[in-house]
mmCIF file of C-alpha atoms in Angstrom:
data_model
loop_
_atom_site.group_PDB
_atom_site.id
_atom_site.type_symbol
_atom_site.label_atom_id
_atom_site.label_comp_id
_atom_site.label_asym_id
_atom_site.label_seq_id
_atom_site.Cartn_x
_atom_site.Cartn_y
_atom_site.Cartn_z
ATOM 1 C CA UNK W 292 7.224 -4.455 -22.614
ATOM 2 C CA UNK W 293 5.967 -7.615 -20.999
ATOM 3 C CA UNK W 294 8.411 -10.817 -21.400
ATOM 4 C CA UNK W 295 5.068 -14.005 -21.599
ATOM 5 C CA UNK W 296 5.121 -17.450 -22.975
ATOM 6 C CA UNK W 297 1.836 -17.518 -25.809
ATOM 7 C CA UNK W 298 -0.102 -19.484 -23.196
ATOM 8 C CA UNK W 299 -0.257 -16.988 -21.216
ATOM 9 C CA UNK W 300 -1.808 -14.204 -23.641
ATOM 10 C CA UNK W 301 -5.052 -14.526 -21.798
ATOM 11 C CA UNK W 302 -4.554 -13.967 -18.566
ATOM 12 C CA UNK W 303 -7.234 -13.007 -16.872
ATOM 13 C CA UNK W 304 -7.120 -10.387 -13.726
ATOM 14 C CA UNK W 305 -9.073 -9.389 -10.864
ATOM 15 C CA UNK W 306 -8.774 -6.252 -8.928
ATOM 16 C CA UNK W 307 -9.602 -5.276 -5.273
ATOM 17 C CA UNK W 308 -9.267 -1.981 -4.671
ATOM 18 C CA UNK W 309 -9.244 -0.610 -8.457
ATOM 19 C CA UNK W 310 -11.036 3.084 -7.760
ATOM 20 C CA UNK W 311 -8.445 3.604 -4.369
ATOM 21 C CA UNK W 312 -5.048 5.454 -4.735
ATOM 22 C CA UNK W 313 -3.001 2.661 -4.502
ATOM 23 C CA UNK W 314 -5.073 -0.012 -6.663
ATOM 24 C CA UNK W 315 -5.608 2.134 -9.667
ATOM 25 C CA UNK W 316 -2.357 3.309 -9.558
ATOM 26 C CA UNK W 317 -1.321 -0.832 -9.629
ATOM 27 C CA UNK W 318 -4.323 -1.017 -12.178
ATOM 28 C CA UNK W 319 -3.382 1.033 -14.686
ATOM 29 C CA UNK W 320 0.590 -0.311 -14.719
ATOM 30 C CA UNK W 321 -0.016 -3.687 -14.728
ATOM 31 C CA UNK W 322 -2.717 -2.869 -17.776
ATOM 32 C CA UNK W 323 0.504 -1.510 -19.277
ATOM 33 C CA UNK W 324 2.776 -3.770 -19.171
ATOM 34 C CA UNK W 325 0.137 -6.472 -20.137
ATOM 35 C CA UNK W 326 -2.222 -5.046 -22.130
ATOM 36 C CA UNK W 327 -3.193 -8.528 -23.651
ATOM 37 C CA UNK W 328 -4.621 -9.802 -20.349
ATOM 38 C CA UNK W 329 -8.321 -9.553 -19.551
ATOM 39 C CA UNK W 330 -9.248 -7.215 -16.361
ATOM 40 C CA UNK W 331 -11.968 -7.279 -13.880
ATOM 41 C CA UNK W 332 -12.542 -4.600 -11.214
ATOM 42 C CA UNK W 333 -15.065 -4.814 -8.462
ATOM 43 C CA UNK W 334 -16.668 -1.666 -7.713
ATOM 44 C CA UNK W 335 -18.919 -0.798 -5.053
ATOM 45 C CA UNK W 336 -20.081 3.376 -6.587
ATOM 46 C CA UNK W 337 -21.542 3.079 -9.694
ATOM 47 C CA UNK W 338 -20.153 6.265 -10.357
ATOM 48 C CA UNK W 339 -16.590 5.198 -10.437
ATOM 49 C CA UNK W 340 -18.146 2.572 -13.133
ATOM 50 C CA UNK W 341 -17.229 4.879 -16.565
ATOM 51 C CA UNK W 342 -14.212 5.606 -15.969
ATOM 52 C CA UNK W 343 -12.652 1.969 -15.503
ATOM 53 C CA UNK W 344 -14.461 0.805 -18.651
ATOM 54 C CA UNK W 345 -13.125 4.025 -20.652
ATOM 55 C CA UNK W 346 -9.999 2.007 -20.290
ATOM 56 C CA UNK W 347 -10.729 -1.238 -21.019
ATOM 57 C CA UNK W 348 -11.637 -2.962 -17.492
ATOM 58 C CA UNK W 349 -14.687 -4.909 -16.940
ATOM 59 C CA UNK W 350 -16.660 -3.767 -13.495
ATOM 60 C CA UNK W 351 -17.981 -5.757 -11.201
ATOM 61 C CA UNK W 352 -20.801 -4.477 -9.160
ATOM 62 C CA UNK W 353 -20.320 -4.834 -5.220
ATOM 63 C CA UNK W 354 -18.923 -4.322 -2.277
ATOM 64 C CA UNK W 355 -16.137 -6.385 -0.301
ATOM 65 C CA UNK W 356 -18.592 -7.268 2.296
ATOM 66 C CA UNK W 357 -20.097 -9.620 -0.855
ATOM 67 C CA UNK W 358 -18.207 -12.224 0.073
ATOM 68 C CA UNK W 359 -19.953 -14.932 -1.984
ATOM 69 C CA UNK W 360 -19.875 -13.298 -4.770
ATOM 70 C CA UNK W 361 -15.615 -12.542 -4.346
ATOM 71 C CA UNK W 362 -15.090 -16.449 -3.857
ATOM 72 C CA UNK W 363 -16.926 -17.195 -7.169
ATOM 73 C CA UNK W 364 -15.420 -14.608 -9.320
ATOM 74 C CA UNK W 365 -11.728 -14.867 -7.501
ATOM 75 C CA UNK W 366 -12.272 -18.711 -8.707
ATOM 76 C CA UNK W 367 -12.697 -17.394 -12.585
ATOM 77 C CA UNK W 368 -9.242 -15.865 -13.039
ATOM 78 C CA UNK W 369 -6.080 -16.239 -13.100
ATOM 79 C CA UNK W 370 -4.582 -13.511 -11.221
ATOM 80 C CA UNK W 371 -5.969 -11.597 -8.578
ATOM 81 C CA UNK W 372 -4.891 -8.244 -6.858
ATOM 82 C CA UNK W 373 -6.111 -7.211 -3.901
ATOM 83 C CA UNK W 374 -4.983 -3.502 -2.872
ATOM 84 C CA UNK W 375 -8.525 -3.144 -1.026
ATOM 85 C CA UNK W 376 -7.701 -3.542 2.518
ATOM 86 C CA UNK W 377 -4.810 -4.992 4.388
ATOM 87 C CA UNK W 378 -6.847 -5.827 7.403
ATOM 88 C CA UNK W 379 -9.922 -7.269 6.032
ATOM 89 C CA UNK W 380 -9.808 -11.267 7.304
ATOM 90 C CA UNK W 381 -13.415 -12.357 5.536
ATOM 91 C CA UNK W 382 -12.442 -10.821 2.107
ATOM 92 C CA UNK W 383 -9.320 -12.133 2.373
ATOM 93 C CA UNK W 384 -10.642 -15.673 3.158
ATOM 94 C CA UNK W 385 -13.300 -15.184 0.299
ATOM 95 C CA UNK W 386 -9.916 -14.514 -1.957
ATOM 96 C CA UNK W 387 -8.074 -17.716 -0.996
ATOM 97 C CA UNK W 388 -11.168 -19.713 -1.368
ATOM 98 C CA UNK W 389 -12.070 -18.889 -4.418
ATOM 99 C CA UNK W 390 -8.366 -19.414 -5.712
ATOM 100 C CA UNK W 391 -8.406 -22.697 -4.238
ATOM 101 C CA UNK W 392 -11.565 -23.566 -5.942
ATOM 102 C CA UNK W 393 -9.990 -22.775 -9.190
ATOM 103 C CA UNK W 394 -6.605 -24.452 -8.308
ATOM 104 C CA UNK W 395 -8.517 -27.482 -8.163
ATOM 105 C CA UNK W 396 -11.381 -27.137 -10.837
ATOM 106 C CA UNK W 397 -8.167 -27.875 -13.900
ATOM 107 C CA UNK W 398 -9.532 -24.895 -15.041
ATOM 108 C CA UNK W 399 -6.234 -22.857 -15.478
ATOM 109 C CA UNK W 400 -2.937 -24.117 -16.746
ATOM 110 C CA UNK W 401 -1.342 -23.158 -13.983
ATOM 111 C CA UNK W 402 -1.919 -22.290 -10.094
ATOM 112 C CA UNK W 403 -3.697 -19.060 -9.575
ATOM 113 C CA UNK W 404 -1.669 -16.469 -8.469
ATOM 114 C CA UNK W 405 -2.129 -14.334 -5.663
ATOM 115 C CA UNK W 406 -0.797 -10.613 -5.004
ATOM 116 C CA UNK W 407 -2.000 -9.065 -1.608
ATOM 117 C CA UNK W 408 -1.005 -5.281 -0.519
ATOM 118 C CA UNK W 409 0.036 -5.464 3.019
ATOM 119 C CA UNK W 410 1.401 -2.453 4.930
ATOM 120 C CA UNK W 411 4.198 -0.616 6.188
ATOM 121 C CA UNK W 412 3.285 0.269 9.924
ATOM 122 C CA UNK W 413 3.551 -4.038 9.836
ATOM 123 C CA UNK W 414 6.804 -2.773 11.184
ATOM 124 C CA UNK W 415 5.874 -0.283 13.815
ATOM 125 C CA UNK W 416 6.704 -0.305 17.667
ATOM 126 C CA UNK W 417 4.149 -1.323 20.021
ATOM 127 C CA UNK W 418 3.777 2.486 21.770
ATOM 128 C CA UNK W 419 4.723 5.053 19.257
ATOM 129 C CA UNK W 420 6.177 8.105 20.850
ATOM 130 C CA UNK W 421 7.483 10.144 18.132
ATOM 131 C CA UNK W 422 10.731 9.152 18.588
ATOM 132 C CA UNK W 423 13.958 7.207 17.413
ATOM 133 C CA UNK W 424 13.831 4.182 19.997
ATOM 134 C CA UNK W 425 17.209 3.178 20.359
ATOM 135 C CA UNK W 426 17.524 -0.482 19.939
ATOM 136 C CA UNK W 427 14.590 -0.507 17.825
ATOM 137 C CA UNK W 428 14.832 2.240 15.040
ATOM 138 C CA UNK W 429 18.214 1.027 14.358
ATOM 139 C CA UNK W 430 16.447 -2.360 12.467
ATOM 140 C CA UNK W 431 16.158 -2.104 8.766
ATOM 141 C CA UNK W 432 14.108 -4.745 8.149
ATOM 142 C CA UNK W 433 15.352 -6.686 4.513
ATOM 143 C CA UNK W 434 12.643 -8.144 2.218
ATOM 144 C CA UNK W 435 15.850 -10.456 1.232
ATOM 145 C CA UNK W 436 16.002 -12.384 4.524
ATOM 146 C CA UNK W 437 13.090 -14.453 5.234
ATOM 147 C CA UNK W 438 13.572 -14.436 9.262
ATOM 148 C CA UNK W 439 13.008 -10.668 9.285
ATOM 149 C CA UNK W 440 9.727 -11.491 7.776
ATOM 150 C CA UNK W 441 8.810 -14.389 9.596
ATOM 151 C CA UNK W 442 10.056 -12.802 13.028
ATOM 152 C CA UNK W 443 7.125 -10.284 12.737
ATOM 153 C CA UNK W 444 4.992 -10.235 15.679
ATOM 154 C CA UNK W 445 1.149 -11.662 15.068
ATOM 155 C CA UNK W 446 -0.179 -8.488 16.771
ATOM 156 C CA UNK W 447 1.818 -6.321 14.766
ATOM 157 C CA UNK W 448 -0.587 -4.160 12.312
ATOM 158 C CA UNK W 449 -2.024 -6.122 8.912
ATOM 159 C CA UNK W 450 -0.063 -9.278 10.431
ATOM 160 C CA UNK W 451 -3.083 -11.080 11.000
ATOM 161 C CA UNK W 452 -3.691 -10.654 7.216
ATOM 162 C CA UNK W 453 -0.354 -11.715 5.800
ATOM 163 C CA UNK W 454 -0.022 -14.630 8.344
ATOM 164 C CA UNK W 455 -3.245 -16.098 6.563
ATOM 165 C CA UNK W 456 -2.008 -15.941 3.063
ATOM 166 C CA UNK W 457 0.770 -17.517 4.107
ATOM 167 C CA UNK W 458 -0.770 -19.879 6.773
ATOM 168 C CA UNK W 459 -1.806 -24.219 5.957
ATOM 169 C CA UNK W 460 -4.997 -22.424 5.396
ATOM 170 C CA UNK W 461 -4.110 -21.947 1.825
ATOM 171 C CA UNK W 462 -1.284 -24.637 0.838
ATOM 172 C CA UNK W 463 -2.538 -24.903 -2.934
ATOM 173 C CA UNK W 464 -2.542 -21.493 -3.736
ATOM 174 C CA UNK W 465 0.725 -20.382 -1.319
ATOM 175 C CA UNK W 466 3.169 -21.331 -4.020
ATOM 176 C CA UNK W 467 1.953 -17.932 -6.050
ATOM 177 C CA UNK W 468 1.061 -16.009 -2.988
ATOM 178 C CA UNK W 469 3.381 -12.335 -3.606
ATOM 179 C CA UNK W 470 3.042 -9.811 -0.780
ATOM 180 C CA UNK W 471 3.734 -6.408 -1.322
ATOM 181 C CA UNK W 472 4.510 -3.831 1.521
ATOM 182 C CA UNK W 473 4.587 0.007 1.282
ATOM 183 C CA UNK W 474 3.485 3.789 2.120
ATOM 184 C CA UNK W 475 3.303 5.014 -1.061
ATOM 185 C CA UNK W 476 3.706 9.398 -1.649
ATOM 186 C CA UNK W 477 1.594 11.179 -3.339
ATOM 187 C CA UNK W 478 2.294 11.280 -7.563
ATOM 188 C CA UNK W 479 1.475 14.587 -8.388
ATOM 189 C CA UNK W 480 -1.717 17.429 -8.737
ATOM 190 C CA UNK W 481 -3.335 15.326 -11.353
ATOM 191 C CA UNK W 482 -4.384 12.667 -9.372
ATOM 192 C CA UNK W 483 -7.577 12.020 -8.583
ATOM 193 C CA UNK W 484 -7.834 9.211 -5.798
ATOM 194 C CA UNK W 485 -7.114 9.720 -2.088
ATOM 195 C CA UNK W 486 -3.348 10.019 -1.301
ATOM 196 C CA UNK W 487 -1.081 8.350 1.090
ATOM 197 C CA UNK W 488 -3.216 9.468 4.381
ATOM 198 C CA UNK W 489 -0.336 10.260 6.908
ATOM 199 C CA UNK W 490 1.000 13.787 4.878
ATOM 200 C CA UNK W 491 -2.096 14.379 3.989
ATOM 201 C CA UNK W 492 -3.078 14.235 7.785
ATOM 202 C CA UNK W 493 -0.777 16.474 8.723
ATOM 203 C CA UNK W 494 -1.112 19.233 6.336
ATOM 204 C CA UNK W 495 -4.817 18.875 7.067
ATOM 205 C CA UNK W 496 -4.719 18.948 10.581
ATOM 206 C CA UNK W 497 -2.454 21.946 10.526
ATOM 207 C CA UNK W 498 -4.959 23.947 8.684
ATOM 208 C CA UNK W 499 -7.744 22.831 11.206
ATOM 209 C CA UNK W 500 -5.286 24.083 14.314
ATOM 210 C CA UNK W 501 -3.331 27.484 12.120
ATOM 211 C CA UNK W 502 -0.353 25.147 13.046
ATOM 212 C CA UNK W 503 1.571 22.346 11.841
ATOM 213 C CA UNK W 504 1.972 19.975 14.675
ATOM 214 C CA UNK W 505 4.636 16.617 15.553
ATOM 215 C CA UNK W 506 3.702 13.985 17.430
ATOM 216 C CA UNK W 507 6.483 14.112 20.124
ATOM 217 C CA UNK W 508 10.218 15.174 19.257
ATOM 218 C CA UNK W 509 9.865 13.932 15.452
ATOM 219 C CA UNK W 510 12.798 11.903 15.780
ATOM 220 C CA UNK W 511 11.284 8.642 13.917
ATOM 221 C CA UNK W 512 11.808 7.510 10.535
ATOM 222 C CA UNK W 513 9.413 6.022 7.921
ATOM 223 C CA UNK W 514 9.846 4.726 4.493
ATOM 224 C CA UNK W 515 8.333 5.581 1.246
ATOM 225 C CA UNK W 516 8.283 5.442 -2.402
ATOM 226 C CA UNK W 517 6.802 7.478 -5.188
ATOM 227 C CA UNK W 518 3.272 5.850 -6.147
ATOM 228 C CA UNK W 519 4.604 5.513 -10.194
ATOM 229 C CA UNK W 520 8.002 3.511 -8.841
ATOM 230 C CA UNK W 521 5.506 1.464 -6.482
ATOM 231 C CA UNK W 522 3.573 0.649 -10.194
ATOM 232 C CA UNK W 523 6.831 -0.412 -11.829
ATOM 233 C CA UNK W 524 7.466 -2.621 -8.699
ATOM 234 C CA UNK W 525 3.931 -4.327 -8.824
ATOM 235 C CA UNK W 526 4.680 -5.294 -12.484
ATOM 236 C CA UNK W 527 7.780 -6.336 -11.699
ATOM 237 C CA UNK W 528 6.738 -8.432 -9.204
ATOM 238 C CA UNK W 529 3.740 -10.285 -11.309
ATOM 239 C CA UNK W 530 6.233 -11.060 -14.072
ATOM 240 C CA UNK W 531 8.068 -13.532 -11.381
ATOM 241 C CA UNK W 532 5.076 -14.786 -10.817
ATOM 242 C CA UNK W 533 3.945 -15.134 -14.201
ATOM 243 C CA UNK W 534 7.304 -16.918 -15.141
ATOM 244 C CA UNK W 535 6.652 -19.737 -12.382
ATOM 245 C CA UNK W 536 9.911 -18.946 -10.478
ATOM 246 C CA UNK W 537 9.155 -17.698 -7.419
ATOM 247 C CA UNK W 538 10.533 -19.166 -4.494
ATOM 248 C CA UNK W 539 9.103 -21.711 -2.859
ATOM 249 C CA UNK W 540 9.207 -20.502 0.914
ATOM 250 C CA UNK W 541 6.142 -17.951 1.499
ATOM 251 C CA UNK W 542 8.491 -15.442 3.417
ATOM 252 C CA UNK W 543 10.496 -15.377 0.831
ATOM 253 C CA UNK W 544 7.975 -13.801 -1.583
ATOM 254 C CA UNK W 545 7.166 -11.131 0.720
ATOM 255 C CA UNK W 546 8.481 -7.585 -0.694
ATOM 256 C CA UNK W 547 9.571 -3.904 0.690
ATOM 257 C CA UNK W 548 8.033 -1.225 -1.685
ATOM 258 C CA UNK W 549 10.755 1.117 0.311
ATOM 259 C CA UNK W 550 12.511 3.693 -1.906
ATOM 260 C CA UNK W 551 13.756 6.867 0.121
ATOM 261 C CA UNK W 552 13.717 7.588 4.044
ATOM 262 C CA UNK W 553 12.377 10.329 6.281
ATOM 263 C CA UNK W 554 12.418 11.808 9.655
ATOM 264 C CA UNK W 555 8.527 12.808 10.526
ATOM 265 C CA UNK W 556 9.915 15.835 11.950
ATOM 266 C CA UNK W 557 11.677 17.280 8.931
ATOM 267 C CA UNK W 558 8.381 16.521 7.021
ATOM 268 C CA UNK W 559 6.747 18.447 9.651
ATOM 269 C CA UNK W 560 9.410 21.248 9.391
ATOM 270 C CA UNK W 561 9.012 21.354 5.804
ATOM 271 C CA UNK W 562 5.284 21.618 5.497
ATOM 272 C CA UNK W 563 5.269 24.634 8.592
ATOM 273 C CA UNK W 564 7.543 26.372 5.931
ATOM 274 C CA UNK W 565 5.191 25.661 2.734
ATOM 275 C CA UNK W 566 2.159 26.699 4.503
ATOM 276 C CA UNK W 567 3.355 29.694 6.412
ATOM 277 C CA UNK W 568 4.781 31.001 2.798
ATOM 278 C CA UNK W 569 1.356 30.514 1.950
ATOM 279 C CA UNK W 570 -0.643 32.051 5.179
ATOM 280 C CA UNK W 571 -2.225 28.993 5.748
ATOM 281 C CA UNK W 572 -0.914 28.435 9.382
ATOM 282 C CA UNK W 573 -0.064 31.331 12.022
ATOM 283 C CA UNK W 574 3.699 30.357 12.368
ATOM 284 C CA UNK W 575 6.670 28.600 10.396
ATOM 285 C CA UNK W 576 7.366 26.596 14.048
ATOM 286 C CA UNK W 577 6.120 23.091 14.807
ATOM 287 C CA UNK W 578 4.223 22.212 17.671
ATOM 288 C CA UNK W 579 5.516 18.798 19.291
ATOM 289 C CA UNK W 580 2.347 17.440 20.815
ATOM 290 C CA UNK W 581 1.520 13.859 22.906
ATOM 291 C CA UNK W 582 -0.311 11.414 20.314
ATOM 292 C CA UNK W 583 -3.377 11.389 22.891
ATOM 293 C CA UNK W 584 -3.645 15.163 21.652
ATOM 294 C CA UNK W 585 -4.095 13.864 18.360
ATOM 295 C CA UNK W 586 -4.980 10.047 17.498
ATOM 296 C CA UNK W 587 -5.653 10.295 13.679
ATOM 297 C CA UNK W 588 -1.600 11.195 13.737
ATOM 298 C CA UNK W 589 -0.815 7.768 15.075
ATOM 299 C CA UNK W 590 0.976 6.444 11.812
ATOM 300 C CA UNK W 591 3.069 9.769 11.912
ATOM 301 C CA UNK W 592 4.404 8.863 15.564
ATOM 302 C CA UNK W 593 6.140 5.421 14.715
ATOM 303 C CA UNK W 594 9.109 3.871 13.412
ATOM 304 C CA UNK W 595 8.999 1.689 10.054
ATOM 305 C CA UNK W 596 12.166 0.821 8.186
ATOM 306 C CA UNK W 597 12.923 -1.634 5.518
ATOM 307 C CA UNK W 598 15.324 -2.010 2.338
ATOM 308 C CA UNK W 599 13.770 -3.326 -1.035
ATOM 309 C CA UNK W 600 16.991 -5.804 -1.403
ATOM 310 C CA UNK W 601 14.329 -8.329 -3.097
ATOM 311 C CA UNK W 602 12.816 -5.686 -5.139
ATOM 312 C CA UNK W 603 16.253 -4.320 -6.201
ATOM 313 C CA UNK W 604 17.159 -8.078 -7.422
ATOM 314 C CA UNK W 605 14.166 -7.891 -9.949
ATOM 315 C CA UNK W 606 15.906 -4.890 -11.496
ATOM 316 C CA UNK W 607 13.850 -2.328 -9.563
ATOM 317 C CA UNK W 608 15.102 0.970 -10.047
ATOM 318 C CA UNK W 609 13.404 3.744 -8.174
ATOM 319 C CA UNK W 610 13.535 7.197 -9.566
ATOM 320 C CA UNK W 611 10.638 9.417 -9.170
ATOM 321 C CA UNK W 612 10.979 13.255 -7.094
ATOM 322 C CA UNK W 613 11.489 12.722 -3.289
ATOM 323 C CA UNK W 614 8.906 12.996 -0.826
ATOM 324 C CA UNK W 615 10.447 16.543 0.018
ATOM 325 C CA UNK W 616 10.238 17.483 -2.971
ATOM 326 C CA UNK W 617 6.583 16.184 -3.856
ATOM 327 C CA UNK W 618 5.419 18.210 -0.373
ATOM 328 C CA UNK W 619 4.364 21.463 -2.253
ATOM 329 C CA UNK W 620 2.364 19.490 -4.640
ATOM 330 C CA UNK W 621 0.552 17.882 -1.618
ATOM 331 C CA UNK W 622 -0.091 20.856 0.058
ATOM 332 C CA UNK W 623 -1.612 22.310 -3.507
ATOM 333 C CA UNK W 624 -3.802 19.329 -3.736
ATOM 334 C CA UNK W 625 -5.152 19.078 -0.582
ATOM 335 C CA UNK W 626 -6.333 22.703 -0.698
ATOM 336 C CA UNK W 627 -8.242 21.607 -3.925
ATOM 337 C CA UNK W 628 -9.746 18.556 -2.317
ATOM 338 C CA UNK W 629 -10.577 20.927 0.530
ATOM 339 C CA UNK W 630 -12.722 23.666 -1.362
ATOM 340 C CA UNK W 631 -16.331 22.589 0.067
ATOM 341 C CA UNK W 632 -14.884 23.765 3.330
ATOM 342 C CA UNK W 633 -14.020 20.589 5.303
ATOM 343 C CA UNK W 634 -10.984 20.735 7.221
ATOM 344 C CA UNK W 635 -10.727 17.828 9.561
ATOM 345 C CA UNK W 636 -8.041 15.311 9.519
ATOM 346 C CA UNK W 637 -8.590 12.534 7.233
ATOM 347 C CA UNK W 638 -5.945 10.225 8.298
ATOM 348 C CA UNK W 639 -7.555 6.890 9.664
ATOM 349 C CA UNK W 640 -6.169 4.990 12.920
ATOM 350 C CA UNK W 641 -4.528 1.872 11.453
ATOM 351 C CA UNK W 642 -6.053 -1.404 12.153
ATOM 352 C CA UNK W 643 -4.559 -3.069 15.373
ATOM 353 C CA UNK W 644 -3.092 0.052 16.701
ATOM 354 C CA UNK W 645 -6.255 1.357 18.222
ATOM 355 C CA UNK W 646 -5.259 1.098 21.575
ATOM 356 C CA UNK W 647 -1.014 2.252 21.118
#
């Protein structure tokens, strides 16, 4: 249940990103907790329209590229929530704008407040290998100390992004600026929104070659958390900002959505198991290849560690299955997704690491 002062009964919210995995996943917990607020999506397929508004959510026709249109409705709420893109400077700029705008129209009892979706490869090496880099893989970055966040490189992945929410740009709206940071797993076969794209990647392109495949020896490490704990940390997160206490220093309102650990190898191990059981792929051994062999893998190839000490202060409490134990489901669903017949790997080169 939501803890909120009457005043703030009628919140309203917008949301970026509302029809993606991660956004309605936010969408729908935030909804929960605060039922009583008011909720805006923008949509670009109309398609995607019925569902949102079987639920209460008012939809916005467009796409992020209507940037006009994002300042001026940004500038009629409260709250926005952008889970649409991490690397995405014009809509971001549209965001602040419009918040600004509002944050100095009187309109709103309070400052608007901001929560952007960044990402975890933020925290990636510059040439991804594959491997455990010693005197690099060792660093777990904490969401609790402000100069591991402000020590990020500005060509680091989705830095560009987070530097300008936090950046003079946007000094009237930076107070309530909350940045989230995460690779979120898959929840389970009922969803119906794309999942995290790096498994899903993998298990894809194994069915394309009859062979799971590594980029190099495996040795790196990720972090992740299950998409429902990732929900209860998004709410979480809001009700600081809601209660007006947030710190004051922009890095320290930056937050780890990091629950459990993994070595890309053992994932890799794991799923050459699952589908061999299954005949999907010719053998139960993984194939180490170079990342030239195999761009869309990048994100599989690098390092990105962090610990949720911020999060866990809140009275976060991760406890959903492990990624290990989610992989069968992922495998099952990505066989459903797959039934027109397309096998090719799905799994996007991050923004800024084009050229790693």
């Amino acid at each position: 249940p939501s803890l909120i002062s009457s005043e703030l009964r009628a919140q309203s919210v917008f949301v970026l990103g509302a029809t993606g995995y991660i956004g309605g996943s936010v969408l729908v917990g935030i909804q929960q907790r605060y039922p009583e607020f008011n909720y805006t999506a923008l949509v670009r397929n109309s398609k995607d329209n019925p569902g949102l508004e079987a639920i209460g959510v008012r939809v916005l026709q467009g796409s992020h590229s209507d940037l006009e249109l994002i300042e001026k409705v940004a500038a009629q709420h409260d709250i926005v929530v952008n889970c649409a893109d991490a690397d995405d400077l014009p809509l971001t700029t549209a965001i602040l704008k419009g918040m600004i705008e509002r944050s100095k129209s009187g309109s709103s009892q309070r400052k608007p407040l901001l929560i952007h979706t960044s990402g975890t490869s933020v925290l990636s090496e510059d040439k991804p290998t594959g491997s455990f880099i010693p005197g690099f893989s060792e660093k777990i970055y904490d969401d609790n100390k402000p100069e591991d966040i402000r020590g990020l490189g500005p060509k680091q992945p989705h830095r560009t992004i987070d530097l300008q929410t936090s950046s003079e740009f946007s000094p009237q709206v930076k107070q309530d600026l909350l940045t989230l940071s995460s690779s979120p797993l898959p929840q389970s076969m009922e969803r119906d929104m794309d999942p995290a794209v790096t498994v899903n990647g993998l298990i894809r392109n194994g069915l394309q070659r009859k062979q799971v495949v590594q980029i190099g020896p495996g040795t790196n490490i990720w972090n992740n958390v299950h998409i429902e704990d990732l929900m209860d940390l998004y709410g979480l997160v809001l009700e600081l900002g809601l209660s007006g206490n947030a710190p004051s220093d922009a890095y320290e309102r930056f937050f780890f959505g990091s629950a459990g650990e993994h070595v890309w190898g053992n994932v890799a191990k794991e799923l050459a198991r699952i589908m061999h059981q299954k005949g999907l792929v010719e053998s139960a051994e993984v194939k180490s290849i170079a990342l030239e062999e195999e761009k869309s893998l990048l994100a599989t190839a690098t390092n990105s560690r962090s610990v949720a000490n911020r999060g866990f202060a809140l009275g976060w409490k991760p406890s959903r299955k492990s990624l290990m134990e989610l992989l069968p489901l992922e495998v099952e669903w990505t066989l459903e997704q797959m039934k027109d017949g397309s096998k090719a790997p799905n799994a996007p080169i991050p923004y800024g690491m084009e050229d790693k």
